[in-house]
Amino acid sequence: CFTEPAGPGSAEAIPQHFDAHKAWLKEHENDIFIAGPLLSDSLEYIGKGLIVLRAESLENAREIAATDPMHRSGARSFQVAPWRLHEGSLNVRLTVSDRSHLLT
């Protein structure tokens, strides 16, 4: 799911939905494989983001993405693109939303 500001003036609405969006990410932890902002070559936030969803179908992925408060409010728009993982290995559970990945 690619996500970006919905259009002119929508970027100003994003901060007011940020806390609800973060809560949504945590609530949908089992539906989300990975999520985060896309960056420029100089590692600066460009306003776009990516959410890789676990879904039973393309329609189910769209339904999940549509419940994000950023998308429901109209602050951001989204496009779901099918993707299949063919290569890679991951054996660690890392829960970023509760900050358990941080070492103290």
PDB file of N, CA, C and O in Angstrom, residues 42-85:
ATOM      1  N   SER A  42      18.885  11.569   0.017  1.00  0.00           N
ATOM      2  CA  SER A  42      19.600  12.177   1.140  1.00  0.00           C
ATOM      3  C   SER A  42      18.936  11.828   2.478  1.00  0.00           C
ATOM      4  O   SER A  42      19.219  12.440   3.498  1.00  0.00           O
ATOM      5  N   LEU A  43      18.056  10.830   2.467  1.00  0.00           N
ATOM      6  CA  LEU A  43      17.391  10.281   3.651  1.00  0.00           C
ATOM      7  C   LEU A  43      16.424  11.251   4.321  1.00  0.00           C
ATOM      8  O   LEU A  43      16.199  11.183   5.527  1.00  0.00           O
ATOM      9  N   GLU A  44      15.825  12.133   3.543  1.00  0.00           N
ATOM     10  CA  GLU A  44      14.831  13.064   4.067  1.00  0.00           C
ATOM     11  C   GLU A  44      13.438  12.565   3.711  1.00  0.00           C
ATOM     12  O   GLU A  44      13.211  12.011   2.630  1.00  0.00           O
ATOM     13  N   TYR A  45      12.490  12.775   4.611  1.00  0.00           N
ATOM     14  CA  TYR A  45      11.101  12.365   4.396  1.00  0.00           C
ATOM     15  C   TYR A  45      10.522  13.123   3.207  1.00  0.00           C
ATOM     16  O   TYR A  45      10.638  14.342   3.121  1.00  0.00           O
ATOM     17  N   ILE A  46       9.879  12.406   2.292  1.00  0.00           N
ATOM     18  CA  ILE A  46       9.336  13.018   1.085  1.00  0.00           C
ATOM     19  C   ILE A  46       7.806  13.068   1.082  1.00  0.00           C
ATOM     20  O   ILE A  46       7.198  13.453   0.087  1.00  0.00           O
ATOM     21  N   GLY A  47       7.175  12.654   2.184  1.00  0.00           N
ATOM     22  CA  GLY A  47       5.721  12.723   2.273  1.00  0.00           C
ATOM     23  C   GLY A  47       5.006  11.444   1.901  1.00  0.00           C
ATOM     24  O   GLY A  47       3.826  11.289   2.168  1.00  0.00           O
ATOM     25  N   LYS A  48       5.714  10.521   1.286  1.00  0.00           N
ATOM     26  CA  LYS A  48       5.108   9.253   0.877  1.00  0.00           C
ATOM     27  C   LYS A  48       5.473   8.160   1.869  1.00  0.00           C
ATOM     28  O   LYS A  48       6.450   8.275   2.597  1.00  0.00           O
ATOM     29  N   GLY A  49       4.668   7.102   1.888  1.00  0.00           N
ATOM     30  CA  GLY A  49       4.937   5.986   2.775  1.00  0.00           C
ATOM     31  C   GLY A  49       4.565   4.666   2.136  1.00  0.00           C
ATOM     32  O   GLY A  49       3.940   4.622   1.074  1.00  0.00           O
ATOM     33  N   LEU A  50       4.940   3.592   2.803  1.00  0.00           N
ATOM     34  CA  LEU A  50       4.675   2.246   2.325  1.00  0.00           C
ATOM     35  C   LEU A  50       4.200   1.390   3.493  1.00  0.00           C
ATOM     36  O   LEU A  50       4.814   1.406   4.566  1.00  0.00           O
ATOM     37  N   ILE A  51       3.116   0.672   3.283  1.00  0.00           N
ATOM     38  CA  ILE A  51       2.614  -0.285   4.262  1.00  0.00           C
ATOM     39  C   ILE A  51       2.475  -1.612   3.532  1.00  0.00           C
ATOM     40  O   ILE A  51       1.697  -1.726   2.584  1.00  0.00           O
ATOM     41  N   VAL A  52       3.247  -2.614   3.938  1.00  0.00           N
ATOM     42  CA  VAL A  52       3.121  -3.941   3.349  1.00  0.00           C
ATOM     43  C   VAL A  52       2.154  -4.721   4.228  1.00  0.00           C
ATOM     44  O   VAL A  52       2.436  -4.980   5.402  1.00  0.00           O
ATOM     45  N   LEU A  53       1.013  -5.044   3.660  1.00  0.00           N
ATOM     46  CA  LEU A  53      -0.070  -5.689   4.398  1.00  0.00           C
ATOM     47  C   LEU A  53      -0.091  -7.194   4.194  1.00  0.00           C
ATOM     48  O   LEU A  53       0.232  -7.681   3.109  1.00  0.00           O
ATOM     49  N   ARG A  54      -0.526  -7.894   5.233  1.00  0.00           N
ATOM     50  CA  ARG A  54      -0.861  -9.309   5.107  1.00  0.00           C
ATOM     51  C   ARG A  54      -2.361  -9.346   4.856  1.00  0.00           C
ATOM     52  O   ARG A  54      -3.137  -8.902   5.702  1.00  0.00           O
ATOM     53  N   ALA A  55      -2.769  -9.855   3.727  1.00  0.00           N
ATOM     54  CA  ALA A  55      -4.192  -9.850   3.392  1.00  0.00           C
ATOM     55  C   ALA A  55      -4.543 -11.101   2.612  1.00  0.00           C
ATOM     56  O   ALA A  55      -3.702 -11.668   1.917  1.00  0.00           O
ATOM     57  N   GLU A  56      -5.798 -11.493   2.722  1.00  0.00           N
ATOM     58  CA  GLU A  56      -6.281 -12.683   2.026  1.00  0.00           C
ATOM     59  C   GLU A  56      -6.500 -12.427   0.544  1.00  0.00           C
ATOM     60  O   GLU A  56      -6.507 -13.362  -0.249  1.00  0.00           O
ATOM     61  N   SER A  57      -6.704 -11.180   0.185  1.00  0.00           N
ATOM     62  CA  SER A  57      -6.973 -10.828  -1.202  1.00  0.00           C
ATOM     63  C   SER A  57      -6.637  -9.354  -1.418  1.00  0.00           C
ATOM     64  O   SER A  57      -6.429  -8.606  -0.462  1.00  0.00           O
ATOM     65  N   LEU A  58      -6.646  -8.959  -2.666  1.00  0.00           N
ATOM     66  CA  LEU A  58      -6.422  -7.558  -2.994  1.00  0.00           C
ATOM     67  C   LEU A  58      -7.520  -6.695  -2.378  1.00  0.00           C
ATOM     68  O   LEU A  58      -7.243  -5.636  -1.807  1.00  0.00           O
ATOM     69  N   GLU A  59      -8.755  -7.148  -2.462  1.00  0.00           N
ATOM     70  CA  GLU A  59      -9.870  -6.400  -1.882  1.00  0.00           C
ATOM     71  C   GLU A  59      -9.730  -6.287  -0.370  1.00  0.00           C
ATOM     72  O   GLU A  59      -9.985  -5.232   0.216  1.00  0.00           O
ATOM     73  N   ASN A  60      -9.300  -7.355   0.291  1.00  0.00           N
ATOM     74  CA  ASN A  60      -9.082  -7.314   1.736  1.00  0.00           C
ATOM     75  C   ASN A  60      -7.998  -6.308   2.094  1.00  0.00           C
ATOM     76  O   ASN A  60      -8.123  -5.558   3.073  1.00  0.00           O
ATOM     77  N   ALA A  61      -6.936  -6.237   1.288  1.00  0.00           N
ATOM     78  CA  ALA A  61      -5.872  -5.255   1.524  1.00  0.00           C
ATOM     79  C   ALA A  61      -6.424  -3.839   1.400  1.00  0.00           C
ATOM     80  O   ALA A  61      -6.107  -2.968   2.218  1.00  0.00           O
ATOM     81  N   ARG A  62      -7.256  -3.604   0.404  1.00  0.00           N
ATOM     82  CA  ARG A  62      -7.874  -2.272   0.243  1.00  0.00           C
ATOM     83  C   ARG A  62      -8.770  -1.938   1.432  1.00  0.00           C
ATOM     84  O   ARG A  62      -8.784  -0.799   1.897  1.00  0.00           O
ATOM     85  N   GLU A  63      -9.515  -2.934   1.912  1.00  0.00           N
ATOM     86  CA  GLU A  63     -10.391  -2.714   3.075  1.00  0.00           C
ATOM     87  C   GLU A  63      -9.580  -2.338   4.308  1.00  0.00           C
ATOM     88  O   GLU A  63      -9.950  -1.425   5.047  1.00  0.00           O
ATOM     89  N   ILE A  64      -8.487  -3.042   4.529  1.00  0.00           N
ATOM     90  CA  ILE A  64      -7.622  -2.738   5.680  1.00  0.00           C
ATOM     91  C   ILE A  64      -7.053  -1.326   5.543  1.00  0.00           C
ATOM     92  O   ILE A  64      -7.116  -0.523   6.476  1.00  0.00           O
ATOM     93  N   ALA A  65      -6.489  -1.007   4.385  1.00  0.00           N
ATOM     94  CA  ALA A  65      -5.876   0.306   4.167  1.00  0.00           C
ATOM     95  C   ALA A  65      -6.892   1.429   4.328  1.00  0.00           C
ATOM     96  O   ALA A  65      -6.564   2.499   4.857  1.00  0.00           O
ATOM     97  N   ALA A  66      -8.115   1.202   3.910  1.00  0.00           N
ATOM     98  CA  ALA A  66      -9.149   2.238   3.986  1.00  0.00           C
ATOM     99  C   ALA A  66      -9.516   2.592   5.421  1.00  0.00           C
ATOM    100  O   ALA A  66     -10.038   3.678   5.671  1.00  0.00           O
ATOM    101  N   THR A  67      -9.212   1.705   6.373  1.00  0.00           N
ATOM    102  CA  THR A  67      -9.548   1.998   7.771  1.00  0.00           C
ATOM    103  C   THR A  67      -8.506   2.867   8.466  1.00  0.00           C
ATOM    104  O   THR A  67      -8.740   3.332   9.582  1.00  0.00           O
ATOM    105  N   ASP A  68      -7.358   3.091   7.844  1.00  0.00           N
ATOM    106  CA  ASP A  68      -6.328   3.965   8.427  1.00  0.00           C
ATOM    107  C   ASP A  68      -6.931   5.366   8.600  1.00  0.00           C
ATOM    108  O   ASP A  68      -7.466   5.928   7.652  1.00  0.00           O
ATOM    109  N   PRO A  69      -6.860   5.945   9.798  1.00  0.00           N
ATOM    110  CA  PRO A  69      -7.415   7.284  10.013  1.00  0.00           C
ATOM    111  C   PRO A  69      -6.889   8.340   9.053  1.00  0.00           C
ATOM    112  O   PRO A  69      -7.608   9.283   8.714  1.00  0.00           O
ATOM    113  N   MET A  70      -5.673   8.206   8.592  1.00  0.00           N
ATOM    114  CA  MET A  70      -5.132   9.150   7.606  1.00  0.00           C
ATOM    115  C   MET A  70      -5.932   9.074   6.310  1.00  0.00           C
ATOM    116  O   MET A  70      -6.216  10.089   5.689  1.00  0.00           O
ATOM    117  N   HIS A  71      -6.273   7.860   5.915  1.00  0.00           N
ATOM    118  CA  HIS A  71      -7.018   7.651   4.676  1.00  0.00           C
ATOM    119  C   HIS A  71      -8.502   7.996   4.861  1.00  0.00           C
ATOM    120  O   HIS A  71      -9.103   8.638   4.001  1.00  0.00           O
ATOM    121  N   ARG A  72      -9.091   7.567   5.979  1.00  0.00           N
ATOM    122  CA  ARG A  72     -10.512   7.864   6.253  1.00  0.00           C
ATOM    123  C   ARG A  72     -10.774   9.356   6.306  1.00  0.00           C
ATOM    124  O   ARG A  72     -11.819   9.830   5.867  1.00  0.00           O
ATOM    125  N   SER A  73      -9.819  10.112   6.843  1.00  0.00           N
ATOM    126  CA  SER A  73     -10.005  11.555   7.008  1.00  0.00           C
ATOM    127  C   SER A  73      -9.822  12.319   5.699  1.00  0.00           C
ATOM    128  O   SER A  73     -10.207  13.478   5.599  1.00  0.00           O
ATOM    129  N   GLY A  74      -9.185  11.680   4.724  1.00  0.00           N
ATOM    130  CA  GLY A  74      -8.889  12.362   3.471  1.00  0.00           C
ATOM    131  C   GLY A  74      -7.567  13.107   3.485  1.00  0.00           C
ATOM    132  O   GLY A  74      -7.216  13.762   2.510  1.00  0.00           O
ATOM    133  N   ALA A  75      -6.817  13.005   4.588  1.00  0.00           N
ATOM    134  CA  ALA A  75      -5.514  13.672   4.667  1.00  0.00           C
ATOM    135  C   ALA A  75      -4.505  13.014   3.733  1.00  0.00           C
ATOM    136  O   ALA A  75      -3.619  13.669   3.195  1.00  0.00           O
ATOM    137  N   ARG A  76      -4.636  11.705   3.582  1.00  0.00           N
ATOM    138  CA  ARG A  76      -3.741  10.953   2.711  1.00  0.00           C
ATOM    139  C   ARG A  76      -4.570  10.075   1.786  1.00  0.00           C
ATOM    140  O   ARG A  76      -5.670   9.662   2.135  1.00  0.00           O
ATOM    141  N   SER A  77      -4.022   9.784   0.633  1.00  0.00           N
ATOM    142  CA  SER A  77      -4.644   8.835  -0.282  1.00  0.00           C
ATOM    143  C   SER A  77      -3.750   7.595  -0.336  1.00  0.00           C
ATOM    144  O   SER A  77      -2.595   7.631   0.081  1.00  0.00           O
ATOM    145  N   PHE A  78      -4.309   6.508  -0.844  1.00  0.00           N
ATOM    146  CA  PHE A  78      -3.510   5.287  -0.921  1.00  0.00           C
ATOM    147  C   PHE A  78      -3.797   4.535  -2.209  1.00  0.00           C
ATOM    148  O   PHE A  78      -4.838   4.693  -2.833  1.00  0.00           O
ATOM    149  N   GLN A  79      -2.818   3.715  -2.575  1.00  0.00           N
ATOM    150  CA  GLN A  79      -2.955   2.819  -3.714  1.00  0.00           C
ATOM    151  C   GLN A  79      -2.401   1.471  -3.284  1.00  0.00           C
ATOM    152  O   GLN A  79      -1.262   1.383  -2.815  1.00  0.00           O
ATOM    153  N   VAL A  80      -3.203   0.434  -3.427  1.00  0.00           N
ATOM    154  CA  VAL A  80      -2.762  -0.910  -3.090  1.00  0.00           C
ATOM    155  C   VAL A  80      -2.253  -1.580  -4.356  1.00  0.00           C
ATOM    156  O   VAL A  80      -2.914  -1.570  -5.391  1.00  0.00           O
ATOM    157  N   ALA A  81      -1.066  -2.146  -4.263  1.00  0.00           N
ATOM    158  CA  ALA A  81      -0.456  -2.864  -5.381  1.00  0.00           C
ATOM    159  C   ALA A  81      -0.130  -4.286  -4.920  1.00  0.00           C
ATOM    160  O   ALA A  81       0.503  -4.463  -3.872  1.00  0.00           O
ATOM    161  N   PRO A  82      -0.566  -5.295  -5.652  1.00  0.00           N
ATOM    162  CA  PRO A  82      -0.236  -6.674  -5.259  1.00  0.00           C
ATOM    163  C   PRO A  82       1.269  -6.898  -5.266  1.00  0.00           C
ATOM    164  O   PRO A  82       1.985  -6.343  -6.106  1.00  0.00           O
ATOM    165  N   TRP A  83       1.735  -7.712  -4.338  1.00  0.00           N
ATOM    166  CA  TRP A  83       3.161  -8.017  -4.221  1.00  0.00           C
ATOM    167  C   TRP A  83       3.298  -9.420  -3.661  1.00  0.00           C
ATOM    168  O   TRP A  83       2.512  -9.820  -2.792  1.00  0.00           O
ATOM    169  N   ARG A  84       4.267 -10.149  -4.140  1.00  0.00           N
ATOM    170  CA  ARG A  84       4.521 -11.488  -3.629  1.00  0.00           C
ATOM    171  C   ARG A  84       5.985 -11.566  -3.222  1.00  0.00           C
ATOM    172  O   ARG A  84       6.874 -11.241  -4.012  1.00  0.00           O
ATOM    173  N   LEU A  85       6.220 -12.022  -2.027  1.00  0.00           N
ATOM    174  CA  LEU A  85       7.576 -12.191  -1.515  1.00  0.00           C
ATOM    175  C   LEU A  85       8.156 -13.486  -2.078  1.00  0.00           C
ATOM    176  O   LEU A  85       7.584 -14.551  -1.884  1.00  0.00           O
TER     177      LEU A  85
END
